[in-house]
Short mmCIF file of N, CA and C in Angstrom, two decimals:
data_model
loop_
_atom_site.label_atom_id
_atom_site.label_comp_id
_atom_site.label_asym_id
_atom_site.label_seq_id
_atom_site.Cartn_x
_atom_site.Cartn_y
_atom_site.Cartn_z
N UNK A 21 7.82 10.50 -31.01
CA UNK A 21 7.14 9.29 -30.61
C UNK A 21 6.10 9.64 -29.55
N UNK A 22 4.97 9.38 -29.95
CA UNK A 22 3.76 9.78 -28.80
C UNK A 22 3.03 8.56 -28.10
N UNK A 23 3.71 7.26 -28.19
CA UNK A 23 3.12 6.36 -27.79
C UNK A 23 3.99 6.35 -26.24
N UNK A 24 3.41 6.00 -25.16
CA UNK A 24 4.06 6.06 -23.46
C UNK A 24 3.93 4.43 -23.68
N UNK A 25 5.08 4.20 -22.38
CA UNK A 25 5.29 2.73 -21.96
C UNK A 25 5.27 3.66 -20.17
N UNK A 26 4.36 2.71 -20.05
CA UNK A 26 4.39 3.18 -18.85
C UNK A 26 4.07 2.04 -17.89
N UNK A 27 5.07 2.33 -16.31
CA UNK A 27 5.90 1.74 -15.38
C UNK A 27 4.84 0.96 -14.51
N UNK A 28 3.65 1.59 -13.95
CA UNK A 28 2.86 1.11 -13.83
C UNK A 28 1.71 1.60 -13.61
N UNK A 29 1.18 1.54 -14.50
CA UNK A 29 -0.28 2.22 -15.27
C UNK A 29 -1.71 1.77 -13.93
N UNK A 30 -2.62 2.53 -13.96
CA UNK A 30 -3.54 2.25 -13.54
C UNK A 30 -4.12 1.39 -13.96
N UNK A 31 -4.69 0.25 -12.97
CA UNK A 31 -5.16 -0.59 -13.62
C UNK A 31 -6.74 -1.11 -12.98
N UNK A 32 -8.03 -1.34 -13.96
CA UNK A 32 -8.86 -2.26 -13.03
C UNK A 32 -9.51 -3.46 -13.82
N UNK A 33 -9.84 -4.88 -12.78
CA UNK A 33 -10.40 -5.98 -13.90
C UNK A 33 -11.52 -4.96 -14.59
N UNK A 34 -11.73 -6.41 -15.84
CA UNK A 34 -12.49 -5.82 -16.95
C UNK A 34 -14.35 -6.04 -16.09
N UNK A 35 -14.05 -6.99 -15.41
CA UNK A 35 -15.05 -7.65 -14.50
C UNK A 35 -15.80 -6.07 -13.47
N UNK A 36 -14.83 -5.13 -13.38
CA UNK A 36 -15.49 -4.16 -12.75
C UNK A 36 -15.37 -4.71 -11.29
N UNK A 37 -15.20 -5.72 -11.05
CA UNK A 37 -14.89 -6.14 -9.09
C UNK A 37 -15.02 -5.25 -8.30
N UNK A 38 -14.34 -3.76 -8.50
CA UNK A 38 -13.38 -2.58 -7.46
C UNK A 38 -14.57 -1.80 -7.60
N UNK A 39 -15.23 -1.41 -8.50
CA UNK A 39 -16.38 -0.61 -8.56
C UNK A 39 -17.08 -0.46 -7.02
N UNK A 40 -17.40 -1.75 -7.25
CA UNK A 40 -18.74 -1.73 -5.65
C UNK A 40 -17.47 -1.27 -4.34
N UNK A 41 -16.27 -1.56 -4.31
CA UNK A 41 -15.74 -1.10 -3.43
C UNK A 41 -14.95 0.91 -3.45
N UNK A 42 -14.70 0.57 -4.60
CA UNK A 42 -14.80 2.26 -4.92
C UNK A 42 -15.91 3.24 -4.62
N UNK A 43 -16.82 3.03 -4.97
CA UNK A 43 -18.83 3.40 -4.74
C UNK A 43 -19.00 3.23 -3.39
N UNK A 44 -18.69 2.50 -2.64
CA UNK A 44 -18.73 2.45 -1.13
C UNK A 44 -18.16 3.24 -0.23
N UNK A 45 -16.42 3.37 -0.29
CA UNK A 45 -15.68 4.66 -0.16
C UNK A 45 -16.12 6.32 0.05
N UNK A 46 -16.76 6.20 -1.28
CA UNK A 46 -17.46 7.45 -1.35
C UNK A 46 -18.75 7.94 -1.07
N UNK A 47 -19.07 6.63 -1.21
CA UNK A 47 -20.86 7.08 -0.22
C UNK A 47 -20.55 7.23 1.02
N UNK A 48 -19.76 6.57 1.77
CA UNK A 48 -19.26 6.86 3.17
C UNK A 48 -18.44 7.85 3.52
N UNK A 49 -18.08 8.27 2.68
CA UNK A 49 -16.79 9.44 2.67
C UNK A 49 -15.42 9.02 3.74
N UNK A 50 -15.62 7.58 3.20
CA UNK A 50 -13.92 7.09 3.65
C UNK A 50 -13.21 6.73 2.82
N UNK A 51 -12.75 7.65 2.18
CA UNK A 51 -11.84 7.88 1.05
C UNK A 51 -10.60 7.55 1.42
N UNK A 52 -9.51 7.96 2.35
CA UNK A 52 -8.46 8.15 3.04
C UNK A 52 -8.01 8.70 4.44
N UNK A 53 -7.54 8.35 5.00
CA UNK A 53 -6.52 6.90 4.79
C UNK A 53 -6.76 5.65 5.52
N UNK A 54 -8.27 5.72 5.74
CA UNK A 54 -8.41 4.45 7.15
C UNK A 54 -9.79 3.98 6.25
N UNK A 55 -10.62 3.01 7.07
CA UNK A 55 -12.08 3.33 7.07
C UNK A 55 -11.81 1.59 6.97
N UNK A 56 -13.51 1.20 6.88
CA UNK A 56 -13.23 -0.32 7.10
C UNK A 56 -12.96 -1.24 6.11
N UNK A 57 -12.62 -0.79 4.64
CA UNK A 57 -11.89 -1.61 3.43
C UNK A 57 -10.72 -1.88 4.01
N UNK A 58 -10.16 -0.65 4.43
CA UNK A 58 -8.82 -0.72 4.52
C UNK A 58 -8.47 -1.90 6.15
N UNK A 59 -9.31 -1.46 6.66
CA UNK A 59 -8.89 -2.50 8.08
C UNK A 59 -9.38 -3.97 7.87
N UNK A 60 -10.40 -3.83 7.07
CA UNK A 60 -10.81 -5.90 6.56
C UNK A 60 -9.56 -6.10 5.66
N UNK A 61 -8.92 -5.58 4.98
CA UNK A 61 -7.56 -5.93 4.10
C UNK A 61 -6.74 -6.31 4.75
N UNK A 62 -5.95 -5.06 5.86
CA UNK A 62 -5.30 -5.66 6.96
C UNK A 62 -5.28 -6.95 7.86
N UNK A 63 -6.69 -7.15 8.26
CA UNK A 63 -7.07 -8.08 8.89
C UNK A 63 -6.73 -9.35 8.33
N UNK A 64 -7.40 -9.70 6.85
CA UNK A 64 -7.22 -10.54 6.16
C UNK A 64 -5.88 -11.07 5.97
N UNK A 65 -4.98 -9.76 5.57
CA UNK A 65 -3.22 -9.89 5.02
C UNK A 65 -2.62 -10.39 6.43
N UNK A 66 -2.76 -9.87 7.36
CA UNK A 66 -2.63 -10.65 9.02
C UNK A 66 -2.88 -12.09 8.77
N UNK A 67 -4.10 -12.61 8.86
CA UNK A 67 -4.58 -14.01 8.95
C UNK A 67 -4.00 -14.74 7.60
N UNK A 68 -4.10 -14.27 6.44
CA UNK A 68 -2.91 -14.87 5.96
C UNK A 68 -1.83 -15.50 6.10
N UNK A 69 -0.98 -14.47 6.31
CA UNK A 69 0.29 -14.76 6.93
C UNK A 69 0.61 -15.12 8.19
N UNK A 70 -0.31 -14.65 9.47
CA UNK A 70 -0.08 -15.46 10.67
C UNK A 70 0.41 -14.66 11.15
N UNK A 71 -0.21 -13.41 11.18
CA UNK A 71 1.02 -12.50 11.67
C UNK A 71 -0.66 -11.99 12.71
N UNK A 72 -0.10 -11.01 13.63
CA UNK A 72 -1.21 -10.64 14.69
C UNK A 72 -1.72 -9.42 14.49
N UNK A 73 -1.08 -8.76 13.58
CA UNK A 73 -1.51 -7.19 12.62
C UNK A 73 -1.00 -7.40 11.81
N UNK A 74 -1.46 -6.12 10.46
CA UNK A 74 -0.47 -5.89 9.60
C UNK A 74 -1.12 -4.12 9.33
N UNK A 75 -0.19 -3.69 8.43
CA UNK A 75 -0.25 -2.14 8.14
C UNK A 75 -0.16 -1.93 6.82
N UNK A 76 -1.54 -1.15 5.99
CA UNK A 76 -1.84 -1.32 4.70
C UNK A 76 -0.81 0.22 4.75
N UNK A 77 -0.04 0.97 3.86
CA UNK A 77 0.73 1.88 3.78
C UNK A 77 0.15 2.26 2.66
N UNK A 78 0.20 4.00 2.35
CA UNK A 78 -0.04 4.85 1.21
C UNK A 78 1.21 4.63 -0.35
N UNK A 79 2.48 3.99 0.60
CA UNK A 79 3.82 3.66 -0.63
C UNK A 79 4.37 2.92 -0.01
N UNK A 80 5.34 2.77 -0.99
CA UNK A 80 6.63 2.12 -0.83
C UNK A 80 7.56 2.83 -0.15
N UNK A 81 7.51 4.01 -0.18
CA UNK A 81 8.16 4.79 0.83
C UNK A 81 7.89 4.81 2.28
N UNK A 82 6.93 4.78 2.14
CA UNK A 82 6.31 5.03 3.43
C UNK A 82 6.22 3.58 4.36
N UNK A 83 6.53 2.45 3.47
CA UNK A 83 6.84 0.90 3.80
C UNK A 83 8.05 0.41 4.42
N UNK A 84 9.29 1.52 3.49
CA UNK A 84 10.32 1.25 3.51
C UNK A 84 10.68 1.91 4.64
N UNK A 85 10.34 3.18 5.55
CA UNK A 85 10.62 4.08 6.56
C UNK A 85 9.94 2.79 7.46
N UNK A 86 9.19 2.75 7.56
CA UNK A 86 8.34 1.67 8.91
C UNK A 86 9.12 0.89 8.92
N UNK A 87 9.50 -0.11 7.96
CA UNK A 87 10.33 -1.23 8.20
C UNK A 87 11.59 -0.45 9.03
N UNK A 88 12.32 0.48 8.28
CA UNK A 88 13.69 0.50 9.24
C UNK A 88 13.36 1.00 10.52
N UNK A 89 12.25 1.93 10.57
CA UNK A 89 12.18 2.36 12.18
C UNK A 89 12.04 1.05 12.83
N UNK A 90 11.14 -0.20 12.48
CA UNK A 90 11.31 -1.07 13.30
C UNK A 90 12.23 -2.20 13.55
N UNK A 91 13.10 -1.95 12.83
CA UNK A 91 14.31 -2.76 12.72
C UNK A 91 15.25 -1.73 13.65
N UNK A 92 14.97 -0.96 13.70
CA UNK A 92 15.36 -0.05 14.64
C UNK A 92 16.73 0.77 14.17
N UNK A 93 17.10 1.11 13.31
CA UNK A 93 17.40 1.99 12.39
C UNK A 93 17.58 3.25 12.49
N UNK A 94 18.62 4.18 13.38
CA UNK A 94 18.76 5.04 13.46
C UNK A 94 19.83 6.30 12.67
N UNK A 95 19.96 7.59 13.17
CA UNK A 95 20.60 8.25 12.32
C UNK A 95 21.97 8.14 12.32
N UNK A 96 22.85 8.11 10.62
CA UNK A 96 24.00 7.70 11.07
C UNK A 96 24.35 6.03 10.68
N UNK A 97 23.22 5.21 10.95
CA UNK A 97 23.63 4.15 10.36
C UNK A 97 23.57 3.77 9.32
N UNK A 98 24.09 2.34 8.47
CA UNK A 98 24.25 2.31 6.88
C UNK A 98 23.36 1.64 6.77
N UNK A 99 22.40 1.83 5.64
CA UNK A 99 21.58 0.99 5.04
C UNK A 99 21.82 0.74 3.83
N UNK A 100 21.72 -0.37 3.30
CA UNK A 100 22.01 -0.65 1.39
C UNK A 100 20.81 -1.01 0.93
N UNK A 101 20.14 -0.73 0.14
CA UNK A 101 18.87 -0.54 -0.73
C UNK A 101 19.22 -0.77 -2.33
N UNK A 102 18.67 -1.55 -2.95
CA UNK A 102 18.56 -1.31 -4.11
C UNK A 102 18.15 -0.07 -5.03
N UNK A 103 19.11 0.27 -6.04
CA UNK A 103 18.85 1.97 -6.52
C UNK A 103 17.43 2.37 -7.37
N UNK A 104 16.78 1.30 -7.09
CA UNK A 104 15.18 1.50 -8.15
C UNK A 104 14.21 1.36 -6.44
N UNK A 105 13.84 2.12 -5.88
CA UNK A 105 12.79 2.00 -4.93
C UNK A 105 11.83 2.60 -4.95
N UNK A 106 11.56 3.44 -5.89
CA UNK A 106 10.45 4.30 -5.87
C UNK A 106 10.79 5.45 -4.54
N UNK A 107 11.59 5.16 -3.79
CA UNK A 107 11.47 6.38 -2.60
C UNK A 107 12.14 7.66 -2.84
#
């Protein structure tokens, strides 16, 4: 069988939207991991929600570590997670 189902595929609208922000990235050479897409997103996902920051993350892993460090989460203690996390 050579046909893939796959989990979650790259995806972009058909509209092309991401283009002009992709093309921008790279003319600026702020590719990763900061630059000012990424901090107007933040900003925005903040004012959204009402929150006074927020933190755009590279994963889910890397989501899931922040959260417990700030829940304050040290070594030794139990955490229960669901067994599909991507981490």
């Amino acid at each position: 069988m050579d046909d893939k189902i796959y989990l979650s595929s790259p995806h972009m609208s058909d509209e092309g939207y991401e283009m002009k922000y992709i093309k921008e990235a790279f003319d600026t050479n702020w590719i990763a991991p900061l630059g000012k897409n990424v901090e107007e997103f933040e900003n925005e996902i903040a004012a959204m929600v009402g929150s006074k920051a927020a933190a755009a993350l590279s994963s889910g892993t890397a989501a899931i570590h922040l959260a417990l460090k700030a829940a304050g989460v040290e070594r030794g203690d139990i955490v229960f997670c669901p067994s599909l996390t991507f981490s």
